[in-house]
Short mmCIF file of C-alpha atoms and ligand atoms in Angstrom, two decimals:
data_model
loop_
_atom_site.label_atom_id
_atom_site.label_comp_id
_atom_site.label_asym_id
_atom_site.label_seq_id
_atom_site.Cartn_x
_atom_site.Cartn_y
_atom_site.Cartn_z
CA MET A 1 -0.19 -0.13 0.02
CA VAL A 2 1.59 3.55 -1.13
CA PRO A 3 -0.07 6.21 0.86
CA ASP A 4 -1.04 9.57 -0.79
CA PHE A 5 2.10 11.40 1.04
CA PHE A 6 4.93 9.95 3.14
CA GLN A 7 8.57 11.10 3.72
CA PHE A 8 11.68 9.22 4.89
CA TYR A 9 14.56 11.43 6.48
CA PHE A 10 17.14 9.31 8.18
CA PRO A 11 20.30 11.19 9.20
CA THR A 12 21.96 8.65 11.88
CA LYS A 13 24.75 6.70 10.73
CA VAL A 14 24.48 3.05 11.80
CA LEU A 15 27.82 0.96 12.68
CA PHE A 16 27.70 -2.68 13.46
CA GLN A 17 30.48 -4.98 14.84
CA ALA A 18 31.15 -6.86 17.81
CA GLY A 19 33.77 -5.02 20.03
CA LEU A 20 33.02 -1.98 17.97
CA SER A 21 32.24 0.06 21.23
CA ARG A 22 36.00 -0.09 22.27
CA ASP A 23 37.30 1.35 19.23
CA PHE A 24 35.49 3.36 16.27
CA SER A 25 38.51 5.84 15.95
CA ASN A 26 37.77 6.25 12.20
CA GLU A 27 34.44 7.78 12.91
CA LEU A 28 35.69 9.65 15.58
CA SER A 29 38.19 11.15 13.22
CA LEU A 30 35.97 11.89 10.89
CA LEU A 31 33.68 14.13 13.50
CA GLY A 32 36.86 15.98 14.88
CA VAL A 33 35.68 16.18 18.58
CA SER A 34 38.27 16.46 21.04
CA ARG A 35 36.49 17.06 24.39
CA MET A 36 33.56 14.61 24.91
CA LEU A 37 30.90 14.34 27.74
CA VAL A 38 30.06 10.81 28.61
CA ILE A 39 26.73 9.75 29.78
CA THR A 40 25.71 6.51 31.43
CA ASP A 41 23.81 5.07 34.53
CA SER A 42 25.38 4.02 37.86
CA HIS A 43 24.85 0.33 37.19
CA LEU A 44 26.53 0.18 33.61
CA LEU A 45 29.46 2.27 35.48
CA LYS A 46 29.78 -0.49 37.91
CA SER A 47 29.56 -3.22 35.49
CA GLY A 48 32.94 -2.07 34.04
CA MET A 49 31.50 -1.85 30.49
CA ILE A 50 32.33 2.23 30.36
CA GLU A 51 36.24 2.49 31.02
CA PRO A 52 37.18 0.46 28.10
CA ILE A 53 34.83 2.68 25.72
CA VAL A 54 36.08 5.66 27.41
CA GLU A 55 39.53 4.67 26.83
CA GLY A 56 39.14 3.89 23.36
CA LEU A 57 37.77 7.27 22.69
CA LYS A 58 41.61 8.38 22.89
CA LEU A 59 42.19 6.53 19.53
CA GLY A 60 40.13 8.93 17.87
CA GLY A 61 41.54 11.97 18.99
CA VAL A 62 39.28 12.83 22.20
CA GLU A 63 41.78 14.45 24.70
CA LYS A 64 39.44 15.19 27.44
CA THR A 65 36.49 13.42 28.88
CA VAL A 66 33.92 13.97 31.79
CA LEU A 67 31.74 11.35 32.95
CA PHE A 68 27.98 11.79 34.14
CA SER A 69 26.67 8.48 35.53
CA ASP A 70 23.81 9.55 37.58
CA VAL A 71 20.75 8.80 35.05
CA PRO A 72 17.79 7.49 36.77
CA PRO A 73 15.72 4.51 35.45
CA ASN A 74 13.53 7.39 34.00
CA SER A 75 15.12 10.15 32.46
CA GLU A 76 14.12 13.22 34.95
CA LEU A 77 14.90 16.89 34.18
CA THR A 78 17.53 17.24 37.30
CA ALA A 79 19.53 14.73 35.71
CA VAL A 80 19.54 16.46 32.21
CA LYS A 81 20.66 19.62 33.91
CA LYS A 82 23.46 18.27 35.81
CA ALA A 83 24.75 16.11 32.97
CA CYS A 84 24.72 19.64 31.01
CA GLU A 85 26.67 21.37 33.52
CA LYS A 86 29.35 18.27 33.63
CA GLY A 87 29.64 18.93 29.69
CA MET A 88 30.24 22.95 30.37
CA GLU A 89 32.92 21.98 32.55
CA ILE A 90 35.05 20.98 29.87
CA GLU A 91 33.57 22.84 27.02
CA ALA A 92 32.19 19.60 25.76
CA GLU A 93 32.16 19.43 21.71
CA GLY A 94 30.21 16.22 21.63
CA ILE A 95 28.40 13.77 23.68
CA LEU A 96 28.83 9.82 23.73
CA ALA A 97 25.58 8.27 25.64
CA VAL A 98 26.17 4.39 26.49
CA GLY A 99 23.26 2.96 27.81
CA GLY A 100 19.40 2.11 27.64
CA GLY A 101 16.59 4.46 26.45
CA SER A 102 16.53 6.62 29.59
CA VAL A 103 20.76 7.43 28.85
CA MET A 104 20.00 8.03 25.21
CA ASP A 105 17.05 10.41 25.82
CA THR A 106 18.87 12.30 28.93
CA ALA A 107 21.72 12.72 26.26
CA LYS A 108 19.46 14.23 23.48
CA ALA A 109 17.97 16.82 26.18
CA ALA A 110 21.53 17.66 27.67
CA ASP A 111 22.70 18.15 24.04
CA ILE A 112 19.77 20.67 23.53
CA LEU A 113 20.95 22.63 26.55
CA LEU A 114 24.67 22.28 25.94
CA THR A 115 24.46 23.58 22.30
CA LEU A 116 21.42 26.08 22.59
CA GLY A 117 22.09 27.05 25.98
CA GLY A 118 19.42 28.47 28.78
CA ASP A 119 18.71 26.88 32.09
CA LEU A 120 15.55 25.28 31.59
CA VAL A 121 15.38 22.28 28.93
CA GLN A 122 11.58 22.21 29.31
CA ASP A 123 11.55 25.46 27.32
CA TYR A 124 12.35 23.35 24.22
CA SER A 125 9.80 20.76 24.76
CA GLY A 126 7.15 19.98 22.25
CA ALA A 127 7.63 19.13 18.34
CA HIS A 128 10.11 21.14 16.09
CA THR A 129 11.14 23.68 18.43
CA LEU A 130 14.99 23.48 17.78
CA THR A 131 16.69 26.42 15.58
CA SER A 132 19.60 24.50 14.79
CA PRO A 133 21.70 21.31 14.72
CA LEU A 134 23.23 20.13 17.97
CA LYS A 135 26.50 18.83 18.88
CA PRO A 136 27.27 15.51 17.74
CA LEU A 137 25.65 12.65 19.71
CA ILE A 138 27.21 9.33 19.67
CA ALA A 139 24.58 6.79 20.74
CA VAL A 140 25.76 3.08 21.93
CA PRO A 141 23.05 1.26 23.17
CA THR A 142 23.42 -1.60 26.00
CA THR A 143 20.06 -2.83 25.42
CA ALA A 144 18.06 -4.40 22.42
CA GLY A 145 14.60 -2.74 22.45
CA THR A 146 13.98 0.89 23.01
CA GLY A 147 15.46 1.86 19.29
CA SER A 148 16.48 5.45 20.83
CA GLU A 149 19.47 5.21 18.96
CA VAL A 150 18.02 5.93 16.02
CA THR A 151 14.96 8.29 16.70
CA GLN A 152 14.36 11.73 16.91
CA VAL A 153 12.41 11.60 20.25
CA ALA A 154 13.25 12.02 23.88
CA VAL A 155 10.81 11.80 26.87
CA ILE A 156 11.82 13.49 30.02
CA LEU A 157 10.07 13.37 33.48
CA ASP A 158 9.57 16.66 35.16
CA GLU A 159 9.78 15.11 38.46
CA SER A 160 8.49 18.36 40.21
CA ASN A 161 4.74 17.49 38.96
CA GLY A 162 4.96 13.80 37.73
CA VAL A 163 4.39 15.05 33.87
CA LYS A 164 6.31 13.54 31.31
CA LEU A 165 7.59 16.01 28.46
CA SER A 166 8.31 14.94 24.83
CA PHE A 167 10.83 16.40 22.58
CA LEU A 168 10.54 15.55 18.86
CA ASP A 169 12.89 17.17 16.56
CA ARG A 170 14.98 16.15 13.31
CA TYR A 171 18.13 17.77 15.13
CA LEU A 172 17.50 14.97 18.14
CA TYR A 173 18.66 12.08 15.89
CA PRO A 174 22.13 10.94 16.96
CA THR A 175 24.82 11.60 14.67
CA ILE A 176 26.15 7.95 14.97
CA ALA A 177 24.66 4.59 16.57
CA ILE A 178 27.22 2.54 17.46
CA LEU A 179 25.68 -1.15 17.81
CA ASP A 180 28.19 -3.50 19.52
CA PRO A 181 26.17 -6.70 20.62
CA GLU A 182 28.90 -7.66 23.01
CA LEU A 183 27.47 -4.91 25.30
CA THR A 184 24.34 -6.71 25.43
CA LEU A 185 25.71 -10.02 26.53
CA SER A 186 25.41 -9.68 30.08
CA MET A 187 21.21 -8.29 30.16
CA PRO A 188 19.73 -10.36 32.42
CA PRO A 189 16.88 -12.92 30.81
CA LYS A 190 14.19 -11.08 31.77
CA LEU A 191 15.58 -7.87 30.92
CA THR A 192 16.46 -9.30 27.46
CA ALA A 193 12.80 -10.70 27.07
CA MET A 194 10.91 -7.19 27.89
CA THR A 195 13.29 -5.19 25.80
CA GLY A 196 12.90 -7.64 22.88
CA MET A 197 8.84 -7.62 23.18
CA ASP A 198 9.25 -3.73 23.10
CA ALA A 199 11.04 -3.89 19.70
CA LEU A 200 8.38 -6.58 18.45
CA THR A 201 5.55 -3.97 19.51
CA HIS A 202 7.39 -1.44 17.80
CA ALA A 203 7.68 -3.35 14.54
CA ILE A 204 4.21 -4.72 14.68
CA GLU A 205 2.44 -1.53 15.77
CA ALA A 206 4.53 0.59 13.22
CA SER A 207 3.05 -1.93 10.67
CA THR A 208 -0.43 -1.02 11.04
CA SER A 209 -0.30 2.53 12.10
CA LEU A 210 -1.98 5.19 10.12
CA GLU A 211 1.46 6.46 8.94
CA ALA A 212 2.87 3.10 7.83
CA ASN A 213 4.49 3.62 4.45
CA PRO A 214 6.71 1.24 2.31
CA TYR A 215 9.93 2.36 3.80
CA SER A 216 8.63 1.87 7.50
CA ASP A 217 6.98 -1.48 6.28
CA ALA A 218 10.38 -2.76 4.97
CA PHE A 219 12.11 -1.83 8.40
CA SER A 220 9.20 -3.40 10.37
CA MET A 221 8.66 -6.55 8.16
CA LYS A 222 12.45 -7.75 8.70
CA ALA A 223 12.54 -6.77 12.36
CA ILE A 224 9.76 -9.23 13.13
CA ARG A 225 11.33 -11.84 11.65
CA MET A 226 14.70 -11.35 13.45
CA ILE A 227 12.84 -11.27 16.62
CA LYS A 228 10.80 -14.11 15.83
CA ASP A 229 14.04 -16.13 15.03
CA HIS A 230 16.53 -14.96 17.60
CA LEU A 231 14.57 -13.74 20.84
CA ALA A 232 14.13 -16.77 22.63
CA LYS A 233 17.57 -17.89 22.17
CA ALA A 234 18.92 -14.60 23.39
CA VAL A 235 16.67 -15.12 26.74
CA GLN A 236 17.61 -18.67 26.84
CA THR A 237 21.32 -18.36 26.26
CA GLY A 238 22.50 -14.68 27.13
CA SER A 239 26.07 -15.54 25.83
CA ASP A 240 24.94 -16.50 22.37
CA LEU A 241 26.46 -13.72 20.32
CA LYS A 242 24.51 -14.33 17.14
CA ALA A 243 21.08 -14.04 18.72
CA ARG A 244 22.42 -10.83 20.81
CA SER A 245 23.68 -9.53 17.38
CA ASN A 246 20.30 -10.26 15.67
CA MET A 247 18.11 -8.94 18.50
CA LEU A 248 20.46 -5.39 18.71
CA VAL A 249 20.04 -5.10 14.66
CA ALA A 250 16.24 -5.87 14.83
CA SER A 251 15.47 -3.39 17.59
CA ASN A 252 17.33 -0.83 15.61
CA LEU A 253 15.34 -1.85 12.51
CA ALA A 254 12.18 -1.47 14.54
CA GLY A 255 13.54 1.80 16.12
CA VAL A 256 13.47 3.24 12.33
CA ALA A 257 10.38 1.72 11.70
CA PHE A 258 8.28 3.60 14.36
CA ASP A 259 10.09 6.67 14.32
CA HIS A 260 8.82 7.17 10.90
CA ALA A 261 5.11 5.52 11.30
CA MET A 262 4.74 5.78 15.21
CA VAL A 263 3.09 3.23 17.29
CA GLY A 264 -0.48 2.78 18.30
CA VAL A 265 -2.97 1.40 21.06
CA VAL A 266 -0.58 -1.19 22.80
CA HIS A 267 1.69 1.63 23.59
CA SER A 268 -1.24 4.19 24.60
CA MET A 269 -2.23 1.15 26.89
CA SER A 270 1.33 0.28 28.24
CA HIS A 271 2.35 4.07 28.87
CA SER A 272 -0.77 4.26 30.98
CA VAL A 273 -0.03 1.36 32.87
CA GLY A 274 3.35 2.36 33.44
CA ALA A 275 2.04 5.50 34.50
CA VAL A 276 -0.48 4.26 36.96
CA ALA A 277 1.15 1.17 38.22
CA HIS A 278 4.93 1.50 37.27
CA VAL A 279 5.09 -1.48 35.25
CA PRO A 280 8.23 -1.65 33.23
CA HIS A 281 7.27 -0.50 29.44
CA GLY A 282 8.64 -3.64 27.72
CA MET A 283 6.48 -6.06 30.30
CA ALA A 284 3.45 -3.82 29.70
CA ASN A 285 3.98 -3.95 26.03
CA SER A 286 4.31 -8.00 26.15
CA ILE A 287 1.32 -8.28 28.22
CA LEU A 288 -0.69 -6.00 25.91
CA LEU A 289 0.35 -6.91 22.38
CA PRO A 290 -1.90 -9.76 21.36
CA TRP A 291 -4.89 -7.88 22.97
CA GLY A 292 -4.12 -4.38 21.26
CA MET A 293 -3.95 -6.66 17.94
CA GLU A 294 -7.35 -7.78 19.00
CA TYR A 295 -8.47 -4.49 19.23
CA ASN A 296 -7.26 -3.84 15.85
CA PHE A 297 -8.25 -7.04 14.25
CA ASP A 298 -11.08 -5.66 11.53
CA VAL A 299 -9.21 -2.78 10.36
CA ALA A 300 -5.76 -4.32 10.55
CA LYS A 301 -5.94 -8.03 9.63
CA GLU A 302 -4.82 -7.76 6.03
CA ARG A 303 -1.33 -6.58 7.88
CA TYR A 304 -1.45 -9.17 10.50
CA SER A 305 -1.90 -11.57 7.59
CA ASP A 306 1.51 -10.22 6.51
CA VAL A 307 2.96 -10.06 10.02
CA GLY A 308 2.07 -13.83 10.45
CA LYS A 309 4.40 -14.87 7.58
CA ARG A 310 7.02 -13.15 9.31
CA LEU A 311 6.46 -14.86 12.58
CA GLY A 312 6.52 -18.19 10.59
CA VAL A 313 2.51 -18.86 10.04
CA LYS A 314 2.30 -20.92 6.81
CA THR A 315 -0.46 -18.58 5.64
CA GLN A 316 -0.56 -20.18 2.09
CA GLY A 317 -4.43 -21.32 1.39
CA MET A 318 -5.71 -19.39 4.63
CA ALA A 319 -8.18 -16.87 4.60
CA VAL A 320 -7.23 -13.37 5.74
CA ASP A 321 -9.05 -13.64 8.81
CA GLU A 322 -7.40 -16.97 9.56
CA ALA A 323 -3.95 -15.94 8.91
CA ALA A 324 -4.16 -12.74 11.10
CA ARG A 325 -5.68 -14.96 13.93
CA ALA A 326 -2.56 -17.32 13.59
CA ALA A 327 -0.46 -14.34 13.73
CA ILE A 328 -1.93 -12.86 17.02
CA GLU A 329 -1.50 -16.89 18.31
CA GLU A 330 1.97 -16.72 17.37
CA VAL A 331 2.69 -13.69 19.41
CA ARG A 332 1.01 -15.61 22.39
CA ALA A 333 3.22 -18.52 21.73
CA LEU A 334 6.38 -16.56 21.54
CA ARG A 335 5.24 -14.90 24.91
CA ALA A 336 4.57 -18.41 26.64
CA GLU A 337 7.94 -19.68 25.53
CA LEU A 338 9.46 -16.45 27.30
CA LYS A 339 7.42 -16.99 30.47
CA ARG A 340 8.71 -20.61 30.59
CA ALA A 341 12.40 -19.41 30.04
CA CYS A 342 12.46 -16.61 32.58
CA GLY A 343 9.16 -16.05 34.26
CA LEU A 344 7.93 -12.68 31.96
CA PRO A 345 4.24 -12.26 33.18
CA ASP A 346 1.56 -12.31 30.76
CA ARG A 347 -1.28 -10.93 32.63
CA LEU A 348 -1.62 -7.56 33.82
CA GLY A 349 -2.67 -8.46 37.57
CA GLU A 350 0.72 -10.92 37.68
CA ALA A 351 2.59 -7.59 36.95
CA GLY A 352 1.15 -5.92 39.99
CA VAL A 353 -1.72 -3.81 38.31
CA LYS A 354 -4.61 -3.14 40.47
CA GLU A 355 -7.93 -4.25 38.95
CA SER A 356 -9.19 -1.03 40.46
CA ASP A 357 -6.64 0.73 38.48
CA LEU A 358 -8.20 -0.25 34.97
CA PRO A 359 -10.67 2.61 34.60
CA LYS A 360 -7.89 5.13 35.22
CA ILE A 361 -5.82 3.43 32.66
CA ALA A 362 -8.19 3.10 30.03
CA GLN A 363 -8.92 6.90 30.43
CA LEU A 364 -5.15 8.02 30.21
CA SER A 365 -4.85 5.42 27.02
CA VAL A 366 -7.35 7.36 25.13
CA GLU A 367 -5.50 10.91 25.83
CA ASP A 368 -1.83 9.08 24.96
CA GLY A 369 -0.47 10.71 21.86
CA SER A 370 0.19 7.09 20.32
CA SER A 371 -3.87 6.58 20.30
CA PHE A 372 -3.60 9.25 17.31
CA TYR A 373 -1.99 7.12 14.93
CA ASN A 374 -3.91 3.86 15.48
CA PRO A 375 -5.77 2.51 13.04
CA ARG A 376 -8.78 2.30 14.80
CA GLU A 377 -10.23 5.11 16.92
CA VAL A 378 -9.24 4.35 20.70
CA VAL A 379 -12.55 4.28 22.78
CA GLU A 380 -12.28 4.35 26.32
CA ALA A 381 -14.94 1.74 27.21
CA GLU A 382 -13.61 -0.47 24.61
CA VAL A 383 -10.06 0.01 26.21
CA LEU A 384 -11.30 -0.83 29.46
CA GLU A 385 -12.88 -4.28 28.17
CA THR A 386 -9.46 -4.96 26.43
CA LEU A 387 -7.73 -4.22 29.69
CA LYS A 388 -10.03 -6.53 31.40
CA ARG A 389 -9.29 -9.15 29.09
CA ALA A 390 -5.52 -8.77 29.70
CA TYR A 391 -5.77 -8.61 33.40
FE1 FE2 B 401 8.20 1.12 23.31
#
């Protein structure tokens, strides 16, 4: 399907290689950055993963670095401000972000302040508010799920009032994404499963979004196949470099897909489950994905039939309805496999959500920005029914 209008703009240079994070001097030399702010979290710092990466920067001409490692699990305004102040200490010319989504979002927001100045990054929140390119940002993901290393979005919590601020701008695309699967080898099984299911949700929701186009589809469909073939293996055998490599690349592809096509009702619900009951994002997506697919069944079944093929369904000779149902069952089967392997919950109740919270979650889901791109109108009463089924 070719829509009447679409665009595809993707400026991030993506490099993949095992061990690459320890030496990407060629790229650094091209950038010509000699003072660099390194942003990570305390857990990764303690793991010893950061030191060899910072050491490797010297090979590419970086003479001075300063480290900020106080990124909380959900990126917050205070952390952005402090990270920027660290960068200013050495007049940083670029930023290296090593971590998951929270680290990368913090780095994107810190880059805004560091480049454009001002005290409050919240002054730049919203869409397309930036007036000039930012300092080079190199994103090195240590999980395989968020895809934040290739998106133009950052979400930062204003901890003073509990509101999440979104930043969306073409200048927020990282300059370079370094995909080094060795960095993901030590991810525990449950985190691997959650983040992998987040990536699968990005790919499936991007494929049915109102903004889907042939480019986003190409990325979605490849990502779905790679996740189907490698996620369970990466969870069961964390040291499997091949499975880890495939998952890291799949997450990246899914990130490109949803950056261009956006997501839908599964993310609306999981954002709201996260806000109300603090269920981790990937876990909420994993629980809600098949139910969200059922919500969209009537308008998205043709697409689900395509998704089914990538999930290994033998669709030949099947009616569209049957193939689409089989796709949803494949998602359920993958979830069941992950539950057996690492105990990933497949019910909202099991994830600690209270039944009395469901009406509030349904209300927030309708208001969530992702609902705007869902192929079917997001109606509160029906979302509540869906949440009850997932409970
Ligand atoms: Fe997500």
